[in-house]
Coordinates of C-alpha atoms and ligand atoms in Angstrom, one line a residue:
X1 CA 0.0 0.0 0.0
X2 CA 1.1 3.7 -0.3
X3 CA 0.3 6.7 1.6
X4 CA -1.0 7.9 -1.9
X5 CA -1.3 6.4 -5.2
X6 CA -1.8 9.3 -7.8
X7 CA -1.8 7.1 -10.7
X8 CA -5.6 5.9 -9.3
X9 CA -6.6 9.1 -10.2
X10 CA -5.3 8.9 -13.6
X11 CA -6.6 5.9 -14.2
X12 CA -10.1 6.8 -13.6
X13 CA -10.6 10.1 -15.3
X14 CA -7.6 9.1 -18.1
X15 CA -10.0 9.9 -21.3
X16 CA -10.0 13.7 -19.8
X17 CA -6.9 14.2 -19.1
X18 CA -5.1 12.8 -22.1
X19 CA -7.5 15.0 -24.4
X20 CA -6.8 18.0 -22.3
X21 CA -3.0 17.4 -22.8
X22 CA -3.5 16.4 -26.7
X23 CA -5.5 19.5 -27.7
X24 CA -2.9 21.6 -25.6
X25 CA -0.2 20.0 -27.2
X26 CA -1.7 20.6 -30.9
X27 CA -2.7 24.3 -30.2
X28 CA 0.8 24.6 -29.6
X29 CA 0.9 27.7 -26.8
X30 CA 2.6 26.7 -23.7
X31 CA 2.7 29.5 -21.3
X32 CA 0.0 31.9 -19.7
X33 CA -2.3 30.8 -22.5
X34 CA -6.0 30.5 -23.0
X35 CA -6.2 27.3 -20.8
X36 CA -4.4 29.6 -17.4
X37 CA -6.5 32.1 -18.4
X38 CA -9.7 30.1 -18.0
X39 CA -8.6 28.6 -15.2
X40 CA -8.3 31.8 -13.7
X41 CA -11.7 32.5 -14.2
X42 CA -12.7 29.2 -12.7
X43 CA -10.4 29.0 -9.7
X44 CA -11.2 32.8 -8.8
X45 CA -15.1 31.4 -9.0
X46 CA -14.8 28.5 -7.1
X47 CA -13.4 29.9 -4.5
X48 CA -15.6 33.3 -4.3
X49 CA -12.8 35.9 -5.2
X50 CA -12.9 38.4 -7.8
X51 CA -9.8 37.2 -9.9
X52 CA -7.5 34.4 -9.8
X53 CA -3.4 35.1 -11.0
X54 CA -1.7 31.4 -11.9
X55 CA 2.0 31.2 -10.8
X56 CA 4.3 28.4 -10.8
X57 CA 3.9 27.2 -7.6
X58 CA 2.0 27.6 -4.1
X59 CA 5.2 29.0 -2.7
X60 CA 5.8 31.6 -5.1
X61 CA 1.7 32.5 -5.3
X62 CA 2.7 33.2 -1.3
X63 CA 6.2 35.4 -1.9
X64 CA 4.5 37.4 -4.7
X65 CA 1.5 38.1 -2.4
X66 CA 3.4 39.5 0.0
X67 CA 5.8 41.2 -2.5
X68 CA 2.7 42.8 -4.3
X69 CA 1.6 43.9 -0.9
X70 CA 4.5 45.7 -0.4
X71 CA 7.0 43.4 2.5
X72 CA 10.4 44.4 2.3
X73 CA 13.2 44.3 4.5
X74 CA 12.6 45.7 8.4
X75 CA 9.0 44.7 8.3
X76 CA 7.7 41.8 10.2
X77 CA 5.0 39.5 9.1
X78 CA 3.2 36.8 11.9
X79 CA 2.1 33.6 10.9
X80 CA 2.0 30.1 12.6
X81 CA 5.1 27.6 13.3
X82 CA 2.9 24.7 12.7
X83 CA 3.3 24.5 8.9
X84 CA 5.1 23.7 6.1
X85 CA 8.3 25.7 5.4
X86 CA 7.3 27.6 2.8
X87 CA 5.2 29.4 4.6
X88 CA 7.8 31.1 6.5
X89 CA 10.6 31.1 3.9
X90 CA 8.3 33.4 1.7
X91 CA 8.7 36.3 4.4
X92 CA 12.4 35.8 5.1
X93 CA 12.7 35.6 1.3
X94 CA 11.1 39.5 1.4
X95 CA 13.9 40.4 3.6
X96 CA 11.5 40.4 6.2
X97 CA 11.2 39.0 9.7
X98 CA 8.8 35.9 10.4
X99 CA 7.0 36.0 13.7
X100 CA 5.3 33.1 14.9
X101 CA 2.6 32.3 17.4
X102 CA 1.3 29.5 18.9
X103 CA -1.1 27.1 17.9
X104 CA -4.7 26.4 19.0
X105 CA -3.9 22.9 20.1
X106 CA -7.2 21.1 18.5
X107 CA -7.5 22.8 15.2
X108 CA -3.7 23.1 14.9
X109 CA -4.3 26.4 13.4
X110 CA -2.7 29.6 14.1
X111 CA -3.9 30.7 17.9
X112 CA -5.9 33.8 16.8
X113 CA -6.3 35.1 20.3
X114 CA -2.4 35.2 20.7
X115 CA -1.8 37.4 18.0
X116 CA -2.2 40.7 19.1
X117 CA 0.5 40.4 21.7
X118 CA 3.0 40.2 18.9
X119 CA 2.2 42.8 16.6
X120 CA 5.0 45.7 16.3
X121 CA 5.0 49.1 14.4
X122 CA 6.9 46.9 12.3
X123 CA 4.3 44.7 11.4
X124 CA 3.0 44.0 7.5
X125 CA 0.6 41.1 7.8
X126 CA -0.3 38.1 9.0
X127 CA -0.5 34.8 7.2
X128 CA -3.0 32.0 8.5
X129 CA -2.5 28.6 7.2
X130 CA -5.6 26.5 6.7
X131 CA -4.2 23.5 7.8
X132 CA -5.0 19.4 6.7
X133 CA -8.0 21.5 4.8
X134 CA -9.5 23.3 7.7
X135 CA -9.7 27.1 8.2
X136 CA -8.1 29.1 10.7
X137 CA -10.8 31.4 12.7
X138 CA -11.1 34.2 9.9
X139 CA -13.9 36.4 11.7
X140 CA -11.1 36.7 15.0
X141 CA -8.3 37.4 12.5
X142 CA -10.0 39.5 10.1
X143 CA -11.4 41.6 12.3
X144 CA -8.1 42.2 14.7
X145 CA -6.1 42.4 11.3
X146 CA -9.0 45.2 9.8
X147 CA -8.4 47.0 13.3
X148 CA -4.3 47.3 13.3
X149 CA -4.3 47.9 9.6
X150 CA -2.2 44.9 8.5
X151 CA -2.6 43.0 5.7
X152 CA -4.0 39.2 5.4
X153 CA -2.5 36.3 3.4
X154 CA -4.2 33.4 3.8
X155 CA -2.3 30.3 2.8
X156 CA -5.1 28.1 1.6
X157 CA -2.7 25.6 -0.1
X158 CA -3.9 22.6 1.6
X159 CA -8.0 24.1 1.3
X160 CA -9.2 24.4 -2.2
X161 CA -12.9 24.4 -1.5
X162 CA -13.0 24.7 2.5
X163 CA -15.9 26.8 4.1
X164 CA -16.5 28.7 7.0
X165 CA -19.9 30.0 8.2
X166 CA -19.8 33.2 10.1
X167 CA -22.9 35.1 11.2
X168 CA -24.7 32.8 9.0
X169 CA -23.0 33.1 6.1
X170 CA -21.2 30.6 4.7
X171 CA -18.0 32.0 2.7
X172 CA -14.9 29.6 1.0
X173 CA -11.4 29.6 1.9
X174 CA -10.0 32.2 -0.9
X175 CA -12.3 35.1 0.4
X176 CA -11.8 36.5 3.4
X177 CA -7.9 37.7 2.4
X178 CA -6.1 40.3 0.9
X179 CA -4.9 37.2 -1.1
X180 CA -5.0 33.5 -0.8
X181 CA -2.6 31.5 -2.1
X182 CA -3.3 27.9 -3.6
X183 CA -1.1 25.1 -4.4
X184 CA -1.9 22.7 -7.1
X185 CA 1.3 20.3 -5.4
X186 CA 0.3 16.9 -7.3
X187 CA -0.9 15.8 -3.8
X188 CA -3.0 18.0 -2.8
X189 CA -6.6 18.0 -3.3
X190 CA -6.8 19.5 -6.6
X191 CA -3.1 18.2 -8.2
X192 CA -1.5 19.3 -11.1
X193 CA 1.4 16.6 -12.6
X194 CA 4.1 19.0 -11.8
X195 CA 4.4 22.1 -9.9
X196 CA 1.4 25.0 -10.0
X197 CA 0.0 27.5 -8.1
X198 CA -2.7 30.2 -8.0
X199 CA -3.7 33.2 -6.2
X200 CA -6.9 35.0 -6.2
X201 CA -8.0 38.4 -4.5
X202 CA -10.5 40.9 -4.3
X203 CA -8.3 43.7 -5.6
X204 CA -7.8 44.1 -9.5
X205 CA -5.3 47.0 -8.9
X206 CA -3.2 43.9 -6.9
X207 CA -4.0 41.5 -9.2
X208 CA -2.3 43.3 -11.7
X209 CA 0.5 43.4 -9.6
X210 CA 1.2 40.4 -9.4
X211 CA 0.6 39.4 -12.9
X212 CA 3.2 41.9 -13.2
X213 CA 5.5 40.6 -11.1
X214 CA 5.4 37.1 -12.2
X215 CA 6.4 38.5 -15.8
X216 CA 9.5 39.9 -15.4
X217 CA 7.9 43.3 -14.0
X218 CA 6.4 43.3 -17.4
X219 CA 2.7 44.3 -18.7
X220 CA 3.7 45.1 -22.3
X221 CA 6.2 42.3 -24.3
X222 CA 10.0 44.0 -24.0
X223 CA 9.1 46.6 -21.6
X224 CA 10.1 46.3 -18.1
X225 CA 8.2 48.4 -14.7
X226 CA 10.4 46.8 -12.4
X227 CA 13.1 44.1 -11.6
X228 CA 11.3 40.7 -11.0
X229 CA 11.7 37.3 -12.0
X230 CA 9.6 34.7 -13.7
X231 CA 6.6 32.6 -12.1
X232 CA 4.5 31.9 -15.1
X233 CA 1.5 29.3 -15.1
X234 CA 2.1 26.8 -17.7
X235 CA -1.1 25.2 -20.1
X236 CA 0.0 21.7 -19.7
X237 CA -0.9 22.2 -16.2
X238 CA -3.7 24.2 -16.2
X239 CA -5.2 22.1 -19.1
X240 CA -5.0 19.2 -17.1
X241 CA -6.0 20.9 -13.3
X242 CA -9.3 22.8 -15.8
X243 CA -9.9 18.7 -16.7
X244 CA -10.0 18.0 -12.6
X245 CA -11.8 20.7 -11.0
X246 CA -14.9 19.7 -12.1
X247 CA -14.6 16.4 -9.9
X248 CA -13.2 18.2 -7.0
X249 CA -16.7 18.9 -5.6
X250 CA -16.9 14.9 -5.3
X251 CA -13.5 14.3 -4.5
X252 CA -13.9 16.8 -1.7
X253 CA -17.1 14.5 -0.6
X254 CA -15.4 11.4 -0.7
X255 CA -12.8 12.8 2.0
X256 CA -15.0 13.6 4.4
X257 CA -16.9 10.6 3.8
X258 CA -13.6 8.4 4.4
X259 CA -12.8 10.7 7.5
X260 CA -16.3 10.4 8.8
X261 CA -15.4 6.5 8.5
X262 CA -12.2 6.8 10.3
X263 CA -14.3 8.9 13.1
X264 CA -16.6 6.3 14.0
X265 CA -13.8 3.5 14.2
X266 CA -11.9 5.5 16.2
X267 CA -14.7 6.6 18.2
X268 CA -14.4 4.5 21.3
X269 CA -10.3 4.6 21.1
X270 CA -9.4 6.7 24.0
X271 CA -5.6 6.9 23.0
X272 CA -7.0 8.5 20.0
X273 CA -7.8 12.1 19.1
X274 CA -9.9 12.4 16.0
X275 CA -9.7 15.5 14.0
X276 CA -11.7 18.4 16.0
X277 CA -13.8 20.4 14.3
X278 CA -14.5 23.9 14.8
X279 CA -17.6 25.7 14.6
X280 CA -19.0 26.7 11.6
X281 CA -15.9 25.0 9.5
X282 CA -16.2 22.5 6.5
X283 CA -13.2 20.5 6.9
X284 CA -11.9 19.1 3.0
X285 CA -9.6 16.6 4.3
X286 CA -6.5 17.1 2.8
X287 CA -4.8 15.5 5.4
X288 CA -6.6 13.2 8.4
X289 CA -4.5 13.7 11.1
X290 CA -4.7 12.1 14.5
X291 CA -3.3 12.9 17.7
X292 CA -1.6 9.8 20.6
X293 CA 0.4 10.3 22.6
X294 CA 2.2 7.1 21.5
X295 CA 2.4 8.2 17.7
X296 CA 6.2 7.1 17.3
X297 CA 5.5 3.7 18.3
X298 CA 2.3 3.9 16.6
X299 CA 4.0 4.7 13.6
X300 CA 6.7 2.4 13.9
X301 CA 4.0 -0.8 14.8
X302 CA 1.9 0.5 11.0
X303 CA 5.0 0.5 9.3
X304 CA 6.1 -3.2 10.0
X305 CA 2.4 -3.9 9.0
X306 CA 2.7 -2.4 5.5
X307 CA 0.3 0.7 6.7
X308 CA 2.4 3.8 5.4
X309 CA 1.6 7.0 7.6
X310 CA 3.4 10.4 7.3
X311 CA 3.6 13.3 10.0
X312 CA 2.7 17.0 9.1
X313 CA 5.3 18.1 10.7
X314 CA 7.8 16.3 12.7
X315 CA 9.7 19.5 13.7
X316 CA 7.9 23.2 14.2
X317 CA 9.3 26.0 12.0
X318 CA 10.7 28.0 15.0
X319 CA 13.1 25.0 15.6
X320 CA 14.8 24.3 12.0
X321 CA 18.3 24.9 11.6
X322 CA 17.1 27.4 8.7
X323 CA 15.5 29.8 11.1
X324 CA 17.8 29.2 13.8
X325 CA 18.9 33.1 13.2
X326 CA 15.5 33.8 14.4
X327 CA 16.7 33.4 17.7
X328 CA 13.9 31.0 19.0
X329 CA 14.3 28.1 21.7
X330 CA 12.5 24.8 22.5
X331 CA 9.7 26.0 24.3
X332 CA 8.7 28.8 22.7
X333 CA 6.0 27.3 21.2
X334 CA 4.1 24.8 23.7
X335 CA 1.6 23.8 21.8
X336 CA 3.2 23.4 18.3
X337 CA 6.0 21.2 19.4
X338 CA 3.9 18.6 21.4
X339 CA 1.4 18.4 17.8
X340 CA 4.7 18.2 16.3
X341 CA 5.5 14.5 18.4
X342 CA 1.9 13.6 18.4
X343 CA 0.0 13.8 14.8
X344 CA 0.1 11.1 12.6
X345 CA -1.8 11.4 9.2
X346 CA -3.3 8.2 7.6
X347 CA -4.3 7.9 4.0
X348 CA -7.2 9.5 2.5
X349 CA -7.4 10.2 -1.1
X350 CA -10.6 10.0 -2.9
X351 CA -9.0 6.7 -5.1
X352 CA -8.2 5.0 -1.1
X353 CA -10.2 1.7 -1.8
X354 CA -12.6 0.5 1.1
X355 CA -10.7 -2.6 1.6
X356 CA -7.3 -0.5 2.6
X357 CA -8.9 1.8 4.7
X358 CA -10.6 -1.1 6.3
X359 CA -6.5 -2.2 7.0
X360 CA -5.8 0.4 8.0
X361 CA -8.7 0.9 10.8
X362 CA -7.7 -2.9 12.0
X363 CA -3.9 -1.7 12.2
X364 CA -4.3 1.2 14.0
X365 CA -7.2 -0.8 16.7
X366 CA -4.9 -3.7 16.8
X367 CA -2.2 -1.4 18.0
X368 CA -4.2 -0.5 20.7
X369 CA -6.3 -3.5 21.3
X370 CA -9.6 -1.8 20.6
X371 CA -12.5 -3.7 19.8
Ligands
PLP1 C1 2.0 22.7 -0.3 C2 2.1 23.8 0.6 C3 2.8 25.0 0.2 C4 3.6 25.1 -1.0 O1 3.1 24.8 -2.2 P1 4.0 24.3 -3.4 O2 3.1 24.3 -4.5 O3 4.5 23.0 -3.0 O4 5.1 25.3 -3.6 C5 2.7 26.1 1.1 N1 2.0 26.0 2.3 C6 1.4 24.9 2.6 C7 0.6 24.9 3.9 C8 1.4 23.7 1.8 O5 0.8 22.6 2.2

C-alpha cells in the first residue's frame, strides 16, 4: 500500500486528461495561455474571489502576495510555526522578519487570540494557514487584522474548497484575504502533474500586480516596470488541473466521507484524538490527522504492518536549523512542538479503496487492542 497512489486518479478520469493534454499539445501555446486564463476564471469562482493570477507554484503565489503587498526588508510578518516551510521562507525571502505564534492545540491552526500580543510598528501582515483543509478562525483574524491595519494572506494551499460560516454566512477559503494562495502540489486535493499554483484576490489594482510581477515586471512584451523574476503558469498544467476541477466537488465529498469512516472506528479509542472540528468550518480533508500520545510507536508498529503513515510536521518552523537566526528556543512554542510528536496522518485520497482503509482501521485498533 502507499500513503497515496496518484496514478488511481489517472486511471479513472484518463480519457479527460489525455484530451486536455492532446489539444494543448496541438494548439501549440505553452505559457500563460488560454487554458491559465480560463482557469483563472474558474479558480477565482470556485473559490468566491474576484480574480484568480496562476504562478508556478503555491510557494511563489505566497512570496508574490506579499511582495505585491508591499513586505520588504525591516517589516515583520506573523504567521504560525505549525506548517510547512514555505510558509515562512516566503517572508524571510522578502527580507523580512517571520514571527510566529502559537497554535490552537485542537485545530492546529494559528492561535488567533495570541496574535495581538505580537504585533509591532513593524508589522505588515499576517499569514494563517488552513491547515490538513480546515480554516483558521477568519472572523477573530479579520477583524483584529482590519483594526491594526495589516494586511491578510491566507495560505489556503492545503483548502481548495474549504468553508467557513460566520454570522450565518457561509464564505470559502479564498475570500476572506487580501490574497489566498493555492497550491496545485500533485498531492494536494486538486493536483497538477508537476508544480502550479494560484492566487486569487479581491483587488484588481493587486492582481495586476502580481501578474506583473510574475512577468518579469512586465505588462507590455520588451518593456520592463520593475526588476522581477519569472513565475508563469504553464497550459500543460492548467489544461489538465481545468480537466480535474470539475470532480473536485466529489472528490472533496469522498474525503469527508472516508474521515467520517475513520471517526466512527476510532470513536471509542481513548488513545486516539480524532480531527476536531471547529464551529462553523467544512473541513476538505487534505490531510486526516490524528493525535496519541504514543504516535512514534504507533508509527513504527503500522510501518512493519505495510500501513504507510506520514507526519505534518515532525519538527515546528521555530526549531529548524534554517530559522535558527531567528533566535527561537525549545519551548517557545508549547503547543506546536507537542502536535509536532503527536500527529500522525493516515491515508485518505478520494481513489483510497474500502478494503485499505478497512487495513488500516484494524492496524491502528490492533495497536491499541480496541474492539
Ligand atoms: C504545499 C504547501 C505549500 C507550498 O506549495 P508548493 O506548490 O509546493 O510550492 C505552502 N504551504 C502549505 C501549507 C502547503 O501545504
Amino acid at each position: 500500500m502507499k500513503f497515496i497512489d496518484l496514478t488511481a486518479q489517472y486511471r479513472s478520469i484518463k480519457k479527460d486528461i489525455d484530451k486536455a493534454v492532446g489539444e494543448t499539445i496541438n494548439n501549440g501555446s505553452f505559457i500563460l495561455g488560454k487554458n491559465a486564463e480560463k482557469l483563472e476564471k474558474r479558480i477565482a469562482r470556485f473559490t468566491g474571489a474576484k480574480e484568480g493570477v496562476g504562478v508556478a507554484s503555491g510557494t511563489d503565489a505566497l512570496f508574490l502576495s506579499l511582495k505585491a503587498l508591499g513586505v520588504e526588508p525591516g517589516d515583520e510578518v506573523i504567521t504560525t510555526p505549525f506548517s510547512f516551510v514555505a510558509t515562512a521562507e516566503v517572508i524571510a525571502n522578502c527580507g523580512a522578519r517571520p514571527v510566529f505564534v502559537d497554535i490552537e492545540p485542537r485545530t492546529f491552526n494559528i492561535d488567533a487570540n495570541k496574535i495581538e500580543r505580537v504585533i509591532t510598528k513593524k508589522t505588515k501582515a499576517v499569514i494563517p494557514v488552513h491547515l490538513y483543509g480546515q480554516m483558521a478562525d477568519m472572523a477573530a483574524i479579520m477583524r483584529m487584522a482590519k483594526g491594526k491595519g495589516l494586511a491578510v494572506v491566507e495560505d489556503a494551499a492545503q483548502a481548495l474548497g474549504a468553508k467557513q460560516a460566520i454570522a450565518n454566512r457561509t464564505k470559502t477559503a479564498g475570500s476572506f484575504g487580501d490574497t489566498a494562495c493555492f497550491s496545485f502540489f500533485p498531492t494536494k486535493n486538486l493536483g497538477a502533474y508537476g508544480d502550479a499554483g494560484m492566487i486569487v484576490t479581491g483587488d484588481s489594482a493587486l492582481a495586476q500586480k502580481i501578474k506583473m510581477l510574475r512577468n518579469h515586471g512586465s505588462v507590455k512584451k520588451y518593456r520592463h516596470e520593475s526588476l522581477s523574476f519569472s513565475s508563469r503558469l504553464d497550459e500543460l498544467q492548467a489544461a489538465i488541473l481545468l480537466a480535474k476541477l470539475q470532480y473536485l466537488k466529489k472528490w472533496n465529498g469522498k474525503r469527508r466521507r472516508m474521515a467520517a469512516v475513520y471517526n466512527r472506528a476510532f470513536a471509542n479509542v481513548e488513545e486516539i484524538q480524532t480531527p476536531f472540528i471547529a464551529q462553523g468550518n467544512n473541513h476538505i480533508y487534505h490531510q486526516y490527522t490524528i493525535r496519541t500520545k504514543k504516535r512514534d510507536e504507533l508509527a513504527e508498529f503500522l510501518k512493519q504492518n505495510n500501513v504507510p503513515t506520514a507526519i505534518h510536521y515532525p519538527l515546528p518552523l521555530h526549531l529548524q536549523p534554517a530559522f535558527k537566526y531567528l533566535g527561537y528556543k525549545k519551548g517557545d512554542f508549547p503547543e506546536a512542538e507537542r502536535a509536532a510528536k503527536e500527529v500522525l496522518s493516515l491515508s485518505i485520497y478520494p481513489e483510497l479503496k474500502k478494503s485499505e482503509q478497512k487495513k488500516i482501521i484494524t492496524a491502528v485498533k490492533n495497536f491499541f487492542n480496541a474492539k
